[in-house]
Coordinates of C-alpha atoms in Angstrom, one line a residue:
M134 CA 23.1 -8.1 9.9
R135 CA 22.5 -7.4 13.5
S136 CA 25.8 -5.7 14.0
M137 CA 27.5 -3.7 11.2
A138 CA 30.4 -1.9 13.1
S139 CA 32.9 -3.9 11.1
G140 CA 31.3 -3.0 7.8
V141 CA 31.2 0.6 8.7
A142 CA 34.9 0.7 9.7
K143 CA 35.9 -0.6 6.2
L144 CA 33.7 1.9 4.5
C145 CA 35.0 4.8 6.4
A146 CA 38.6 3.6 5.8
G147 CA 37.9 3.2 2.0
L148 CA 36.2 6.6 1.9
V149 CA 39.3 8.3 3.4
L150 CA 41.1 7.0 0.4
F151 CA 38.7 7.9 -2.4
L152 CA 37.1 11.1 -1.0
V153 CA 39.0 14.3 -1.7
L154 CA 39.1 17.2 0.6
T155 CA 38.0 20.3 -1.0
P156 CA 36.5 23.6 0.1
S157 CA 33.7 23.2 -2.4
F158 CA 31.1 21.3 -0.1
A159 CA 27.6 22.3 1.4
Q160 CA 28.1 25.1 3.6
D161 CA 25.1 24.3 6.1
V162 CA 24.0 26.5 9.2
C163 CA 22.4 24.7 11.8
N164 CA 21.5 25.7 15.2
L165 CA 19.5 23.3 17.8
P166 CA 16.3 24.6 19.1
A167 CA 16.2 25.4 22.9
A168 CA 13.8 22.5 23.6
I169 CA 13.2 19.3 21.7
S170 CA 9.8 17.5 22.0
L171 CA 9.9 13.7 22.1
P172 CA 8.3 12.2 19.0
A173 CA 5.3 10.1 19.1
V174 CA 5.7 6.3 18.3
R175 CA 4.1 5.7 15.1
S176 CA 1.7 3.0 14.0
P177 CA 3.2 0.9 11.2
D178 CA 1.8 1.4 8.0
Y179 CA 2.7 -2.3 6.9
V180 CA 5.1 -4.7 8.4
N181 CA 7.7 -6.9 6.2
K182 CA 9.9 -8.8 8.7
D183 CA 10.6 -11.5 6.3
K184 CA 11.8 -9.7 3.3
P185 CA 15.5 -10.1 2.6
T186 CA 18.0 -7.1 2.5
D187 CA 20.0 -7.1 -0.6
Y188 CA 21.5 -3.7 -0.6
M189 CA 21.3 -0.3 1.2
A190 CA 20.3 3.1 0.2
L191 CA 21.5 6.1 2.1
V192 CA 18.8 8.7 0.9
L193 CA 19.7 12.4 0.8
S194 CA 17.0 14.9 0.6
W195 CA 17.5 18.4 -1.1
S196 CA 16.2 20.5 1.6
P197 CA 15.4 23.8 -0.2
Q198 CA 12.8 21.8 -2.3
H199 CA 11.5 19.9 0.6
C200 CA 11.1 23.2 2.4
E201 CA 9.3 24.8 -0.4
A202 CA 6.8 22.2 -0.5
Q203 CA 6.0 22.8 3.3
R204 CA 5.2 26.5 2.9
N205 CA 1.5 26.1 2.2
Q206 CA 0.8 23.3 4.5
P207 CA -1.3 23.8 7.7
E208 CA 0.5 25.2 10.7
E209 CA 0.3 21.9 12.4
V210 CA 2.4 20.4 9.5
K211 CA 4.8 23.5 9.4
R212 CA 5.5 23.0 13.0
K213 CA 7.0 19.6 12.3
H214 CA 9.3 21.1 9.8
A215 CA 10.2 24.3 11.6
H216 CA 13.8 23.2 12.6
Q217 CA 14.6 22.4 9.1
C218 CA 12.6 25.0 7.2
F219 CA 11.3 27.9 9.3
S220 CA 14.2 28.9 11.4
E221 CA 17.5 30.7 10.7
N222 CA 19.0 27.4 9.6
R223 CA 20.3 26.9 6.3
L224 CA 20.4 23.3 5.1
E225 CA 21.0 21.9 1.6
W226 CA 21.7 18.1 1.6
V227 CA 20.2 16.2 4.6
V228 CA 19.6 12.8 5.5
H229 CA 16.3 11.3 4.8
G230 CA 17.2 7.9 5.8
L231 CA 19.3 4.5 5.5
W232 CA 17.1 1.9 3.9
P233 CA 17.5 -1.7 3.7
Q234 CA 16.3 -2.6 0.4
N235 CA 15.2 -5.7 -1.5
A236 CA 16.5 -5.8 -5.1
K237 CA 13.3 -7.9 -6.2
A238 CA 10.9 -5.3 -5.0
S239 CA 8.2 -4.6 -7.4
S240 CA 6.6 -1.6 -5.3
N241 CA 7.6 0.2 -2.0
K242 CA 5.8 -2.3 -0.1
D243 CA 8.2 -5.2 -1.0
H244 CA 10.9 -3.9 0.9
P245 CA 11.9 -4.6 4.6
R246 CA 10.0 -2.4 6.9
H247 CA 8.9 -2.2 10.6
C248 CA 10.6 -5.4 11.6
N249 CA 10.7 -4.7 15.4
A250 CA 8.6 -2.5 17.8
S251 CA 10.2 0.5 19.3
D252 CA 9.9 3.2 21.9
A253 CA 10.1 6.9 21.5
L254 CA 13.8 8.0 20.8
P255 CA 15.3 9.7 23.7
S256 CA 16.1 13.6 23.8
D257 CA 19.8 13.1 23.8
L258 CA 19.8 10.9 20.8
L259 CA 17.7 13.2 18.9
K260 CA 19.9 16.4 19.9
Q261 CA 23.0 14.5 18.7
H262 CA 21.7 13.8 15.2
L263 CA 19.2 16.6 14.7
C264 CA 21.2 18.7 12.1
M265 CA 21.9 15.7 10.0
M266 CA 18.4 14.3 9.9
P267 CA 16.3 17.6 10.8
G268 CA 13.2 16.3 12.2
V269 CA 12.2 14.5 15.5
D270 CA 9.3 12.8 13.7
L271 CA 11.4 12.0 10.7
M272 CA 14.1 10.3 13.0
Q273 CA 11.4 8.4 14.8
N274 CA 9.9 7.2 11.6
E275 CA 13.2 6.2 9.9
W276 CA 14.2 4.3 12.9
Q277 CA 11.0 2.3 13.3
A278 CA 10.5 1.8 9.6
H279 CA 14.0 1.0 8.5
G280 CA 16.4 0.7 11.4
T281 CA 14.8 -1.7 13.0
C282 CA 15.3 -4.2 10.0
G283 CA 18.9 -4.1 10.3
W284 CA 20.3 -2.7 13.7
S285 CA 19.6 -3.9 17.3
T286 CA 19.6 -0.3 18.8
A287 CA 18.6 3.3 17.5
P288 CA 22.2 4.6 18.7
A289 CA 23.8 2.2 16.3
Y290 CA 21.5 2.9 13.6
F291 CA 22.2 6.7 13.7
A292 CA 25.9 6.3 14.2
D293 CA 26.2 4.3 11.2
I294 CA 24.2 7.0 9.2
R295 CA 26.7 9.8 10.6
K296 CA 29.6 7.7 9.5
V297 CA 28.6 7.3 6.0
Y298 CA 27.1 10.8 5.8
G299 CA 30.1 12.4 7.3
A300 CA 32.6 10.7 4.9
L301 CA 30.6 11.7 1.9
K302 CA 31.5 15.2 0.4
R303 CA 28.3 16.9 -0.6
P304 CA 28.1 19.4 -3.5
N305 CA 26.4 22.9 -2.6
T306 CA 24.1 24.9 -4.8
Q307 CA 26.9 26.6 -6.4
D308 CA 28.6 23.2 -7.3
M309 CA 25.5 22.1 -9.1
V310 CA 24.1 25.2 -10.9
G311 CA 26.9 27.8 -10.6
S312 CA 26.9 31.2 -8.8
G313 CA 24.9 34.4 -9.2
H314 CA 21.4 33.0 -8.4
G315 CA 19.1 34.5 -6.1
P316 CA 17.2 32.7 -3.2
N317 CA 14.5 30.4 -3.9
R318 CA 14.9 30.1 -7.6
L319 CA 14.4 27.1 -9.9
I320 CA 17.6 26.7 -12.0
D321 CA 17.6 24.3 -14.9
S322 CA 20.2 21.5 -14.8
T323 CA 20.1 17.8 -15.7
A324 CA 20.0 14.7 -13.5
G325 CA 23.6 13.9 -14.9
K326 CA 24.9 17.2 -13.8
V327 CA 23.8 16.6 -10.3
K328 CA 25.3 13.3 -10.3
A329 CA 28.6 14.6 -11.7
S330 CA 28.7 17.2 -8.9
F331 CA 28.9 14.3 -6.4
L332 CA 31.4 12.4 -8.6
A333 CA 33.8 15.4 -8.9
L334 CA 33.9 15.7 -5.1
N335 CA 34.2 11.9 -4.5
P336 CA 36.1 10.6 -7.5
S337 CA 36.2 7.0 -6.5
L338 CA 32.4 6.6 -6.5
T339 CA 31.1 5.4 -9.9
A340 CA 28.0 6.9 -11.6
D341 CA 25.9 3.7 -11.2
Q342 CA 26.4 4.1 -7.3
I343 CA 24.4 7.3 -7.2
R344 CA 20.6 7.8 -8.2
V345 CA 18.9 11.1 -8.6
N346 CA 15.2 11.2 -8.0
V347 CA 12.9 14.3 -8.6
A348 CA 9.5 15.7 -7.2
S349 CA 6.6 16.8 -9.4
G350 CA 7.7 19.2 -12.1
N351 CA 11.1 17.4 -12.4
R352 CA 12.3 19.3 -9.4
L353 CA 15.3 17.9 -7.6
K354 CA 14.1 15.8 -4.7
E355 CA 16.9 13.4 -3.5
I356 CA 19.9 11.3 -4.4
W357 CA 20.6 7.8 -3.4
L358 CA 23.9 6.5 -2.4
C359 CA 23.6 2.8 -2.8
L360 CA 25.7 0.5 -0.5
D361 CA 26.1 -3.2 -0.1
K362 CA 25.2 -4.9 3.4
T363 CA 28.4 -4.0 4.7
L364 CA 27.8 -0.3 3.9
K365 CA 30.4 -0.2 1.1
P366 CA 29.5 1.6 -2.0
A367 CA 27.6 -0.6 -4.5
A368 CA 25.9 -0.4 -7.8
C369 CA 22.1 0.8 -7.6
P370 CA 19.6 -1.3 -9.3
A371 CA 17.9 0.2 -12.5
G372 CA 15.7 3.2 -11.8
G373 CA 16.0 6.9 -11.0
T374 CA 15.9 10.0 -13.3
P375 CA 18.0 9.5 -16.5
D376 CA 21.0 11.5 -16.7
Q377 CA 20.0 13.4 -19.8
Q378 CA 16.7 14.4 -18.0
T379 CA 16.3 18.2 -17.6
I380 CA 15.4 18.9 -14.0
S381 CA 15.1 22.1 -11.9
V382 CA 17.3 22.7 -8.7
R383 CA 15.7 25.0 -6.3
T384 CA 18.2 27.4 -4.6
P385 CA 18.0 27.8 -0.8
Q386 CA 15.4 30.4 0.6
R387 CA 18.3 32.6 2.1

């Protein structure tokens, strides 16, 4: 799995066919900061070099909920999330990561992780992808923990994420909960409705290829788009939030 270029090319060619162009997709606003600090190389929490990769998960975070969770954090923590949460930017679905996954895992520690050592990511690479994955520490961690288990270089990892993320039409707040809601509100929905909003924009995806996950209080946290090892959409293993589960979707803060 050292090179995935051919798989991504096939994915993008397929997505062009099954993703419908529509004006109803996430209207994000993102401006890069004047200066970008290089992230620190992180110490591995655990190393799984020999765990097999059975599928991939492109994990998209619902930014309004993530940012609300940062509001009462210490200033040192808030600074790490300033670009995403405490600026004039308005972000909705952003990339958390692209994860090589082991289908037989019984816990998070059973997946491939920290397969190779890595240096700090360079500033030009960070700038190129910071609106897609809005945090330099996040980008560093995702490359070290997950990218090194399937890609030989960081540019190749982030380029593959951009190709998949860019081809996926992403529903905005109105698509998921309707219009007329004020900022930073929790609106009742269901996991199935969130999933359906993705399927409406991407009609050749199937429901079993998308997983909805929630945070505490059944608040929308993230979705997974499951992929095979060539980065084509594939069925997710069992798990995630049941379609009928009532969840709360947080509206953007502005």
